[in-house]
Amino acid sequence: MKINTVTTTPFSDQKPGTSGLRKRVKIFQVANYLENFVQSIFDSLEGFQGKTLVVGGDGRYGNKAAIQTIIKMAAANGFGRVLVGQNGLLSTPAASCIIRKYEAFGGIILSASHNPGGPDGDFGIKYNAGNGGPAPEKMTEAMYSHSKEINRYLIAELPDIDLNTIATTTLEQIKVEVVDPVTDYAELMSELFDFNAIRALFKSGFRICFDGMHAITGPYAKTIIEDRLGAPKGSVINGVPLEDFGQGHPDPNLTYAHELVEIVYGDNAPDFGAASDGDGDRNMVLGKGFFITPSDSLAILTANATLIPGYKDGLAGVARSMPTSAAVDRVAAKLGINCYETPTGWKFFGNLMDAGKVTLCGEESFGTGSDHVREKDGLWAVLFWLNILAVRKESVEEVCRQHWQEYGRNFYSRHDYEGVESAGANELITQLRNRFDSLPGTQFGQQKIAFADDFSYTDPIDGSISKAQGIRIGFADGSRIVFRLSGTGTEGATLRVYLERFENDVSKHVQEAQAALADMIVVADKLAGIKQHTGREKPTVIT
Ligand code: G1P
Ligand code: ZN
């Protein structure tokens, strides 16, 4: 094999964020930008000679070209085998599943998750380790260090691989296998869930609308929900992955999944609505005219887990990210299992799962998952819900209301101020930090501040410390406001404000979350000067 050593100079901006390196497509198109980062990944790994690398992506613009480059670089760097999804497709959870199943050394996933795609959209790349999970911080730091020093990359002179055809090609020392992206994942789902019960549910006339948002989950949902579980054809909408996601923003929330929201809140609504994001790791779950917050969803899955074959023996423990509501904490307390609070981002759950400490985990940002893979998993959450409904024979709304009745309700909302000036956003955070000592005891309207801090996490498994993970303001009545800056945005800064208030009295549950949190919304602005620092009158997205 002819290997070329190409001389290069580093870029200064290849620091991976919450989930990999994410930039505008235009930036990735700059000569050597992708190659430099891929080489930085390989240079920070050891012991992969002759081993297997999994490669695939969410199908966005640039996906296939990047895959051809990565295969040639993997060959030049000494990998022995590459497993790649047909047409270059692999959802993030399916990539995790395949890495684990075939005991690959690791995998490279091309995705910018829910960020828009197309030539004017975003592109991204992340490395997942042999456990199937996102590279831990130590590893991403090493990649970043290499990216700042890089002066050459290695690439083999090989023909392009035909990604459209399932086949194995041996190119001198490297074997490239193009695999079906759905089969292994579908098999894993059928081991966890009672497919017969769900099939019977659909047979009884239960209707679902699953919105693939023109992104990766279309083929997965069609195979599993329509073909294998028997939901009528057409139950999956927007099910063909497009390079620009149909010009949409494939983020499953009430703002961006509006087509689905109109269907489930409209006349003749189906019994169940669900959507997933660009790379298939997020989920939104809806009943007939009824929205389940991701925080409540995690709590409800936890409370009902033993109804599911894959979890019938109970859960080792659960985990949630810090800004996620404490609804699941109440369930964990009742079940007598541990509930861990981690910083935002999926990589923190991996250590807990590898150590057998937690089975289910989730984030408020429409991410839920379990130890079946090491990523959050959109379709898995949908199947979990369907299995619960098939067993309990109740509606989504009934299941949720009964849950609040039993555990109380954590009213919850996240307000995002997207693409604001970085200087103002940083200033807002700095000013809050400077007031930690003076805030406790201060009265804001009805609310009295009990504590103010910056969340710091010590990993219970490896002892690593992650500081400055978000400002927490706790109030005397147990309510909470969290302020943090996004680590995944590509333009300016995004301020996230997380609001939470617990209500034990079920008779008050008729209130909408925004109404129930109205006081807290005013307090958040008074406390942090949101309007003043962002120049925005209101959030861009409310979930
Ligand atoms: C966002 C979410 C976070 C999630 C991440 C990747 O990160 O808030 O929970 O893990 O996307 O999907 P952020 O932009 O807030 O850093
Ligand atoms: Zn995603």
Coordinates of C-alpha atoms and ligand atoms in Angstrom, one line a residue:
M1 CA 0.0 0.0 0.0
K2 CA 1.4 3.4 -1.0
I3 CA 1.2 5.7 2.0
N4 CA 1.6 9.4 1.6
T5 CA 2.9 11.7 4.3
V6 CA 1.3 15.1 3.7
T7 CA 2.9 18.1 5.3
T8 CA 0.4 20.3 7.1
T9 CA 0.1 23.2 9.6
P10 CA -2.2 23.2 12.6
F11 CA -5.5 25.1 13.0
S12 CA -6.1 26.7 16.4
D13 CA -9.8 25.8 16.7
Q14 CA -10.0 22.1 16.9
K15 CA -11.0 21.7 20.5
P16 CA -13.8 19.2 20.8
G17 CA -16.9 20.5 22.6
T18 CA -19.7 18.7 24.5
S19 CA -19.9 16.1 21.7
G20 CA -17.0 16.2 19.4
L21 CA -15.7 18.8 17.0
R22 CA -18.5 20.7 15.4
K23 CA -18.1 23.6 12.9
R24 CA -19.6 25.1 9.8
V25 CA -19.3 23.0 6.7
K26 CA -17.4 25.8 5.1
I27 CA -14.7 25.4 7.8
F28 CA -14.5 21.7 7.3
Q29 CA -14.0 22.4 3.6
V30 CA -10.7 24.3 4.2
A31 CA -7.8 22.1 2.9
N32 CA -6.5 19.7 5.6
Y33 CA -9.1 20.7 8.2
L34 CA -10.7 17.3 8.4
E35 CA -7.4 15.4 7.8
N36 CA -5.7 17.3 10.6
F37 CA -8.3 16.4 13.1
V38 CA -8.6 12.7 12.1
Q39 CA -4.8 12.4 12.3
S40 CA -4.9 14.1 15.8
I41 CA -7.4 11.5 16.8
F42 CA -5.2 8.6 15.6
D43 CA -2.1 10.2 17.1
S44 CA -3.7 10.3 20.5
L45 CA -4.6 6.6 20.5
E46 CA -2.3 3.7 21.1
G47 CA -2.5 0.0 20.2
F48 CA -4.9 0.0 17.3
Q49 CA -2.6 -1.6 14.7
G50 CA -4.5 -4.3 12.9
K51 CA -7.7 -3.6 14.8
T52 CA -11.2 -2.5 13.7
L53 CA -12.5 1.0 13.3
V54 CA -16.3 1.7 12.9
V55 CA -17.1 4.6 10.6
G56 CA -20.5 6.1 9.8
G57 CA -22.5 9.3 10.0
D58 CA -25.9 10.9 10.1
G59 CA -26.0 11.3 6.3
R60 CA -25.6 15.1 6.2
Y61 CA -23.8 17.0 3.5
G62 CA -20.1 16.0 3.4
N63 CA -20.7 12.7 5.1
K64 CA -19.7 10.4 2.3
A65 CA -16.6 12.4 1.2
A66 CA -15.3 12.5 4.8
I67 CA -15.8 8.7 5.1
Q68 CA -13.7 8.0 2.0
T69 CA -10.9 10.2 3.5
I70 CA -11.1 8.5 6.9
I71 CA -10.9 5.0 5.4
K72 CA -7.7 5.9 3.5
M73 CA -6.2 7.5 6.7
A74 CA -7.2 4.6 8.8
A75 CA -5.5 2.3 6.3
A76 CA -2.3 4.5 6.3
N77 CA -2.2 4.6 10.1
G78 CA -2.4 0.8 10.5
F79 CA -6.0 -0.2 11.2
G80 CA -6.7 -3.7 9.9
R81 CA -10.4 -3.4 9.3
V82 CA -13.0 -0.8 8.8
L83 CA -16.8 -1.4 9.3
V84 CA -18.8 1.3 7.6
G85 CA -22.6 1.7 7.3
Q86 CA -24.1 1.3 3.9
N87 CA -24.4 4.7 2.2
G88 CA -22.2 6.0 4.9
L89 CA -25.1 5.9 7.4
L90 CA -25.0 5.0 11.1
S91 CA -27.0 6.5 13.8
T92 CA -25.0 7.4 16.8
P93 CA -26.6 4.7 19.0
A94 CA -26.2 2.1 16.2
A95 CA -22.5 3.1 15.9
S96 CA -22.2 2.5 19.6
C97 CA -24.0 -0.8 19.3
I98 CA -21.7 -2.0 16.4
I99 CA -18.5 -0.9 18.2
R100 CA -19.5 -3.0 21.2
K101 CA -20.9 -6.0 19.3
Y102 CA -17.8 -6.5 17.1
E103 CA -15.4 -5.4 19.8
A104 CA -14.0 -2.7 17.6
F105 CA -11.1 -0.6 18.8
G106 CA -13.3 2.5 18.4
G107 CA -15.3 4.4 16.0
I108 CA -15.5 7.7 14.2
I109 CA -19.0 9.3 13.9
L110 CA -19.7 12.1 11.5
S111 CA -22.4 14.2 12.8
A112 CA -23.4 17.6 14.1
S113 CA -26.4 16.0 15.8
H114 CA -29.4 18.3 15.6
N115 CA -27.6 21.2 14.0
P116 CA -28.9 22.0 10.4
G117 CA -27.1 20.3 7.5
G118 CA -26.3 21.2 3.9
P119 CA -23.5 23.3 2.4
D120 CA -24.4 26.3 4.6
G121 CA -25.1 24.1 7.7
D122 CA -22.8 22.3 10.2
F123 CA -20.6 19.3 10.1
G124 CA -19.0 17.4 13.0
I125 CA -16.8 14.5 13.9
K126 CA -16.4 12.6 17.1
Y127 CA -14.4 9.6 18.3
N128 CA -16.0 6.9 20.4
A129 CA -13.9 4.5 22.4
G130 CA -14.0 0.7 22.5
N131 CA -16.8 0.8 25.1
G132 CA -19.0 2.4 22.4
G133 CA -19.1 5.7 24.3
P134 CA -17.9 9.2 23.5
A135 CA -14.2 9.8 24.2
P136 CA -13.7 10.8 27.8
E137 CA -12.3 14.3 28.5
K138 CA -8.7 13.0 28.9
M139 CA -8.8 11.7 25.4
T140 CA -10.4 14.7 23.8
E141 CA -7.8 16.9 25.5
A142 CA -5.1 14.7 24.0
M143 CA -6.6 15.1 20.6
Y144 CA -6.8 18.8 21.0
S145 CA -3.1 19.0 22.1
H146 CA -2.1 17.0 19.0
S147 CA -4.2 19.2 16.8
K148 CA -2.1 22.2 17.9
E149 CA 1.2 20.6 17.0
I150 CA 0.3 18.6 14.0
N151 CA 2.7 18.9 11.0
R152 CA 1.9 15.9 8.9
Y153 CA -0.9 13.4 8.3
L154 CA -0.8 9.9 6.7
I155 CA -3.1 8.9 3.9
A156 CA -3.0 5.7 1.7
E157 CA -3.4 5.8 -2.1
L158 CA -6.5 3.6 -2.4
P159 CA -9.5 3.7 -4.7
D160 CA -12.8 5.0 -3.2
I161 CA -15.0 2.4 -1.6
D162 CA -18.5 1.7 -3.1
L163 CA -20.5 2.7 -0.1
N164 CA -23.8 1.8 -1.7
T165 CA -23.3 -1.9 -1.8
I166 CA -23.0 -4.3 1.1
A167 CA -19.7 -6.1 0.5
T168 CA -16.3 -6.7 1.9
T169 CA -13.3 -5.3 0.0
T170 CA -9.7 -6.2 0.9
L171 CA -7.3 -3.5 -0.1
E172 CA -3.8 -4.9 0.7
Q173 CA -3.5 -4.8 4.6
I174 CA -7.0 -3.4 5.2
K175 CA -10.4 -5.0 5.0
V176 CA -13.4 -2.6 4.5
E177 CA -16.8 -4.1 5.2
V178 CA -19.9 -2.1 4.2
V179 CA -22.6 -3.3 6.6
D180 CA -26.4 -2.8 6.8
P181 CA -26.8 0.1 9.3
V182 CA -30.0 -1.2 10.8
T183 CA -29.7 -5.0 11.3
D184 CA -27.5 -5.2 14.4
Y185 CA -29.3 -2.4 16.1
A186 CA -32.8 -3.9 15.4
E187 CA -31.6 -7.2 16.8
L188 CA -30.5 -5.5 20.0
M189 CA -33.9 -3.8 20.3
S190 CA -35.7 -7.1 19.9
E191 CA -33.7 -8.6 22.7
L192 CA -34.6 -5.7 25.1
F193 CA -38.3 -5.2 24.4
D194 CA -41.3 -7.4 24.1
F195 CA -41.9 -7.1 20.3
N196 CA -44.9 -9.4 20.5
A197 CA -46.7 -7.2 23.0
I198 CA -46.0 -4.1 20.9
R199 CA -47.1 -5.9 17.8
A200 CA -50.4 -6.7 19.5
L201 CA -50.8 -3.1 20.6
F202 CA -50.6 -1.9 17.0
K203 CA -52.9 -4.8 15.9
S204 CA -55.5 -3.5 18.3
G205 CA -55.6 -0.2 16.4
F206 CA -53.1 1.9 18.4
R207 CA -51.7 4.5 16.1
I208 CA -48.2 6.1 16.1
C209 CA -46.7 9.0 14.2
F210 CA -42.9 8.9 14.2
D211 CA -41.1 11.9 12.6
G212 CA -37.7 11.0 11.2
M213 CA -37.2 14.8 10.5
H214 CA -35.5 13.8 7.1
A215 CA -32.5 12.6 9.2
I216 CA -30.9 9.3 10.1
T217 CA -33.7 7.5 12.1
G218 CA -36.1 7.1 9.1
P219 CA -34.6 3.8 7.9
Y220 CA -34.3 2.5 11.5
A221 CA -37.9 3.5 12.4
K222 CA -39.3 2.0 9.1
T223 CA -37.6 -1.3 9.6
I224 CA -38.4 -1.6 13.3
I225 CA -41.8 0.2 13.8
E226 CA -43.4 -0.5 10.4
D227 CA -41.8 -3.8 9.1
R228 CA -41.1 -5.6 12.4
L229 CA -43.8 -4.3 14.8
G230 CA -46.5 -4.0 12.2
A231 CA -47.5 -0.3 12.5
P232 CA -49.2 0.7 9.2
K233 CA -47.0 2.1 6.4
G234 CA -47.0 5.8 6.7
S235 CA -46.6 5.7 10.5
V236 CA -43.1 7.0 9.9
I237 CA -43.0 10.5 8.3
N238 CA -40.1 12.3 6.8
G239 CA -38.3 9.0 6.8
V240 CA -35.8 9.4 4.1
P241 CA -32.4 10.9 5.2
L242 CA -31.6 14.0 3.2
E243 CA -28.2 15.7 3.1
D244 CA -29.8 19.0 4.2
F245 CA -32.5 17.4 6.4
G246 CA -35.1 19.0 4.0
Q247 CA -33.7 22.4 5.1
G248 CA -35.0 21.7 8.6
H249 CA -33.5 21.7 12.0
P250 CA -33.7 18.1 13.1
D251 CA -34.1 18.7 16.8
P252 CA -37.0 16.9 18.4
N253 CA -38.6 19.6 20.5
L254 CA -41.8 21.5 20.5
T255 CA -40.3 24.3 18.3
Y256 CA -38.5 22.4 15.6
A257 CA -40.7 19.2 15.4
H258 CA -43.7 21.4 14.6
E259 CA -45.0 19.1 11.9
L260 CA -45.4 16.3 14.4
V261 CA -46.7 18.7 17.1
E262 CA -49.5 19.8 14.8
I263 CA -50.4 16.2 14.1
V264 CA -50.6 15.1 17.7
Y265 CA -52.4 18.3 18.8
G266 CA -54.7 18.2 15.7
D267 CA -58.0 16.5 14.9
N268 CA -57.8 12.7 14.5
A269 CA -54.5 12.7 16.4
P270 CA -52.6 9.4 16.8
D271 CA -52.2 7.8 20.3
F272 CA -48.5 8.3 20.3
G273 CA -46.1 10.8 18.7
A274 CA -42.3 10.6 18.6
A275 CA -39.4 12.2 16.9
S276 CA -35.6 11.8 16.9
D277 CA -32.8 14.2 15.9
G278 CA -30.2 14.4 13.1
D279 CA -28.0 11.4 14.4
G280 CA -30.7 9.5 16.2
D281 CA -29.7 9.8 19.8
R282 CA -32.4 12.2 21.0
N283 CA -36.1 11.6 21.4
M284 CA -39.3 13.5 22.0
V285 CA -42.4 11.6 23.2
L286 CA -45.9 12.8 23.0
G287 CA -49.4 11.5 23.7
K288 CA -52.6 12.6 22.1
G289 CA -52.3 16.4 22.6
F290 CA -49.9 15.8 25.5
F291 CA -46.2 16.5 25.9
I292 CA -43.9 14.6 28.2
T293 CA -40.8 16.6 29.3
P294 CA -37.6 14.6 28.9
S295 CA -37.0 14.8 32.7
D296 CA -40.4 13.3 33.4
S297 CA -39.8 10.7 30.7
L298 CA -36.6 9.5 32.5
A299 CA -38.5 9.3 35.8
I300 CA -41.4 7.4 34.2
L301 CA -39.1 4.9 32.4
T302 CA -37.3 4.3 35.7
A303 CA -40.5 3.8 37.6
N304 CA -41.8 1.3 35.0
A305 CA -38.6 -0.4 34.0
T306 CA -39.4 -3.8 35.5
L307 CA -42.3 -4.1 33.0
I308 CA -39.7 -4.4 30.2
P309 CA -38.0 -7.8 29.5
G310 CA -34.5 -6.2 29.3
Y311 CA -34.9 -4.5 32.7
K312 CA -37.2 -7.0 34.5
D313 CA -34.6 -7.7 37.2
G314 CA -34.5 -4.0 38.2
L315 CA -32.0 -1.2 37.8
A316 CA -28.5 -1.0 39.3
G317 CA -28.9 2.8 39.6
V318 CA -29.8 5.9 37.5
A319 CA -28.0 9.1 36.5
R320 CA -29.1 12.4 35.2
S321 CA -27.2 15.5 34.1
M322 CA -27.1 18.4 36.6
P323 CA -29.6 20.7 34.8
T324 CA -32.1 17.8 34.4
S325 CA -35.1 18.0 36.8
A326 CA -35.0 16.0 40.0
A327 CA -38.1 14.0 39.0
V328 CA -36.0 10.8 38.6
D329 CA -34.4 11.3 42.0
R330 CA -37.7 10.8 43.7
V331 CA -38.3 7.5 41.9
A332 CA -34.7 6.4 42.7
A333 CA -35.3 7.2 46.4
K334 CA -38.5 5.1 46.4
L335 CA -36.8 2.2 44.6
G336 CA -33.8 2.4 47.0
I337 CA -31.3 2.8 44.2
N338 CA -28.6 5.4 43.7
C339 CA -29.2 8.5 41.6
Y340 CA -26.0 10.2 40.2
E341 CA -25.8 13.8 39.1
T342 CA -23.3 14.4 36.4
P343 CA -22.3 17.4 34.2
T344 CA -24.0 18.0 30.9
G345 CA -22.9 15.7 28.1
W346 CA -23.2 12.0 27.6
K347 CA -19.5 11.1 28.2
F348 CA -20.0 11.4 32.0
F349 CA -22.4 8.5 32.1
G350 CA -20.0 6.0 30.4
N351 CA -17.8 5.4 33.5
L352 CA -20.8 4.8 35.7
M353 CA -22.3 2.3 33.3
D354 CA -19.0 0.5 32.6
A355 CA -18.6 0.1 36.4
G356 CA -22.2 -1.3 36.6
K357 CA -23.4 1.6 38.8
V358 CA -26.2 2.8 36.6
T359 CA -28.6 1.2 34.1
L360 CA -30.7 4.1 32.9
C361 CA -29.6 7.7 32.5
G362 CA -30.9 10.9 30.8
E363 CA -30.7 14.6 30.2
E364 CA -33.3 17.3 30.0
S365 CA -32.2 17.9 26.4
F366 CA -34.3 15.1 25.0
G367 CA -31.6 12.4 25.6
T368 CA -32.4 9.1 27.4
G369 CA -30.5 5.9 27.4
S370 CA -29.3 2.8 29.1
D371 CA -26.4 0.5 29.4
H372 CA -27.4 -1.4 26.2
V373 CA -25.1 1.0 24.4
R374 CA -22.9 3.9 25.6
E375 CA -24.8 6.7 23.8
K376 CA -28.3 8.2 24.3
D377 CA -30.7 6.4 22.1
G378 CA -33.8 8.0 20.5
L379 CA -35.6 5.0 19.1
W380 CA -34.8 2.9 22.2
A381 CA -36.7 5.5 24.3
V382 CA -39.7 5.3 21.9
L383 CA -39.7 1.5 22.1
F384 CA -39.5 1.6 25.9
W385 CA -42.6 3.8 26.0
L386 CA -44.4 1.6 23.5
N387 CA -43.6 -1.4 25.6
I388 CA -44.9 0.3 28.8
L389 CA -48.1 1.3 27.0
A390 CA -48.5 -2.2 25.6
V391 CA -48.3 -3.7 29.1
R392 CA -50.2 -1.1 31.1
K393 CA -52.9 -0.6 28.4
E394 CA -53.2 3.1 29.3
S395 CA -52.6 6.3 27.4
V396 CA -49.4 8.3 27.6
E397 CA -51.4 11.0 29.5
E398 CA -52.8 8.5 32.0
V399 CA -49.4 7.0 32.7
C400 CA -47.9 10.5 33.2
R401 CA -50.7 11.9 35.4
Q402 CA -50.6 8.8 37.6
H403 CA -46.9 9.3 37.9
W404 CA -47.3 12.9 39.2
Q405 CA -50.0 11.7 41.6
E406 CA -47.6 9.3 43.1
Y407 CA -44.4 11.3 43.1
G408 CA -45.4 14.9 42.8
R409 CA -44.5 17.0 39.8
N410 CA -41.3 18.9 39.0
F411 CA -42.4 21.8 36.8
Y412 CA -39.6 22.3 34.4
S413 CA -38.5 24.4 31.5
R414 CA -35.4 25.4 29.6
H415 CA -35.0 28.8 28.0
D416 CA -32.4 29.1 25.3
Y417 CA -30.9 32.4 24.0
E418 CA -29.2 31.1 20.8
G419 CA -26.4 32.9 18.9
V420 CA -25.9 35.8 21.3
E421 CA -22.7 37.8 21.5
S422 CA -20.1 35.8 23.4
A423 CA -18.8 38.8 25.4
G424 CA -22.2 39.6 27.0
A425 CA -22.9 35.9 27.7
N426 CA -19.6 35.4 29.4
E427 CA -20.1 38.6 31.4
L428 CA -23.4 37.3 32.7
I429 CA -21.8 34.2 33.9
T430 CA -18.8 36.0 35.4
Q431 CA -21.0 38.4 37.3
L432 CA -23.1 35.6 38.8
R433 CA -19.9 33.8 39.8
N434 CA -18.6 37.0 41.6
R435 CA -21.8 37.1 43.7
F436 CA -21.8 33.6 45.1
D437 CA -21.0 34.8 48.6
S438 CA -23.5 37.6 48.7
L439 CA -26.5 35.8 47.1
P440 CA -27.6 33.3 49.8
G441 CA -30.3 34.9 52.0
T442 CA -31.3 37.4 49.3
Q443 CA -35.0 37.7 48.7
F444 CA -36.4 37.9 45.1
G445 CA -40.2 38.4 45.3
Q446 CA -41.5 35.3 47.0
Q447 CA -38.2 33.5 46.6
K448 CA -35.3 33.4 48.9
I449 CA -31.9 32.2 47.7
A450 CA -30.6 29.3 49.7
F451 CA -27.3 28.6 47.9
A452 CA -25.3 29.7 44.8
D453 CA -22.5 27.7 43.3
D454 CA -20.7 26.5 40.2
F455 CA -21.3 22.8 39.7
S456 CA -18.2 20.7 40.0
Y457 CA -18.1 16.9 39.5
T458 CA -15.7 14.3 40.8
D459 CA -16.1 11.2 38.8
P460 CA -16.8 8.4 41.4
I461 CA -14.9 5.9 39.3
D462 CA -11.7 7.5 38.1
G463 CA -11.6 10.5 40.5
S464 CA -11.3 13.0 37.6
I465 CA -12.7 16.5 38.4
S466 CA -14.7 18.6 36.0
K467 CA -15.2 22.2 37.3
A468 CA -17.4 25.1 36.2
Q469 CA -20.2 23.0 34.8
G470 CA -23.0 25.5 35.4
I471 CA -24.2 28.1 37.9
R472 CA -26.8 26.7 40.3
I473 CA -29.0 29.0 42.2
G474 CA -31.1 27.1 44.8
F475 CA -34.1 28.6 46.6
A476 CA -35.5 28.0 50.1
D477 CA -38.5 26.1 48.7
G478 CA -36.4 23.7 46.7
S479 CA -36.8 25.5 43.4
R480 CA -33.8 26.0 41.2
I481 CA -32.4 28.1 38.4
V482 CA -29.3 26.9 36.5
F483 CA -27.4 29.1 34.0
R484 CA -24.9 27.6 31.6
L485 CA -23.3 28.3 28.2
S486 CA -23.7 25.7 25.5
G487 CA -20.7 23.7 24.4
T488 CA -22.2 22.6 21.1
G489 CA -23.2 25.8 19.3
T490 CA -21.2 27.0 16.3
E491 CA -22.1 30.7 16.2
G492 CA -21.5 33.1 19.0
A493 CA -22.7 31.8 22.4
T494 CA -25.9 30.2 23.5
L495 CA -27.2 30.9 27.0
R496 CA -29.3 28.2 28.6
V497 CA -31.5 28.9 31.6
Y498 CA -33.0 25.9 33.3
L499 CA -36.0 26.5 35.6
E500 CA -37.5 24.0 38.1
R501 CA -40.1 24.1 40.8
F502 CA -41.5 21.1 42.7
E503 CA -45.2 20.8 43.4
N504 CA -46.5 18.0 45.6
D505 CA -50.1 18.9 45.4
V506 CA -51.6 17.1 42.4
S507 CA -54.7 19.3 42.3
K508 CA -52.4 22.1 41.1
H509 CA -51.3 20.1 38.1
V510 CA -53.6 21.6 35.6
Q511 CA -51.2 24.5 35.2
E512 CA -49.0 24.8 32.2
A513 CA -45.3 24.7 33.0
Q514 CA -44.6 28.3 31.8
A515 CA -47.4 29.6 34.0
A516 CA -46.3 27.5 37.0
L517 CA -42.8 28.9 36.5
A518 CA -43.8 32.5 35.8
D519 CA -42.3 33.9 39.0
M520 CA -39.0 32.0 38.5
I521 CA -38.7 33.4 35.0
V522 CA -38.9 36.9 36.4
V523 CA -36.4 36.1 39.1
A524 CA -34.0 34.6 36.6
D525 CA -33.9 37.9 34.6
K526 CA -33.6 40.0 37.8
L527 CA -30.8 37.8 39.1
A528 CA -28.7 37.6 36.0
G529 CA -29.7 40.6 33.8
I530 CA -30.5 38.3 30.9
K531 CA -32.1 41.0 28.7
Q532 CA -29.3 43.4 29.5
H533 CA -26.5 41.0 28.7
T534 CA -28.0 39.3 25.7
G535 CA -29.9 42.2 24.2
R536 CA -32.8 39.8 23.8
E537 CA -36.4 40.4 25.0
K538 CA -37.2 36.7 25.0
P539 CA -35.6 33.2 24.5
T540 CA -35.2 31.8 21.0
V541 CA -36.4 28.4 22.1
I542 CA -38.5 27.3 25.1
T543 CA -38.7 23.6 25.9
Ligands
G1P1 C1 -26.5 20.0 24.4 C2 -27.3 19.5 25.5 C3 -26.7 18.4 26.2 C4 -26.3 17.3 25.3 C5 -25.5 17.8 24.1 C6 -25.3 16.8 23.0 O1 -25.2 20.5 24.9 O2 -27.7 20.6 26.4 O3 -27.5 17.9 27.2 O4 -25.6 16.3 25.9 O5 -26.2 18.9 23.5 O6 -26.5 16.3 22.5 P1 -24.9 22.0 25.1 O7 -25.2 22.7 23.8 O8 -25.9 22.5 26.2 O9 -23.5 22.1 25.6
ZN2 ZN -27.9 14.0 18.5

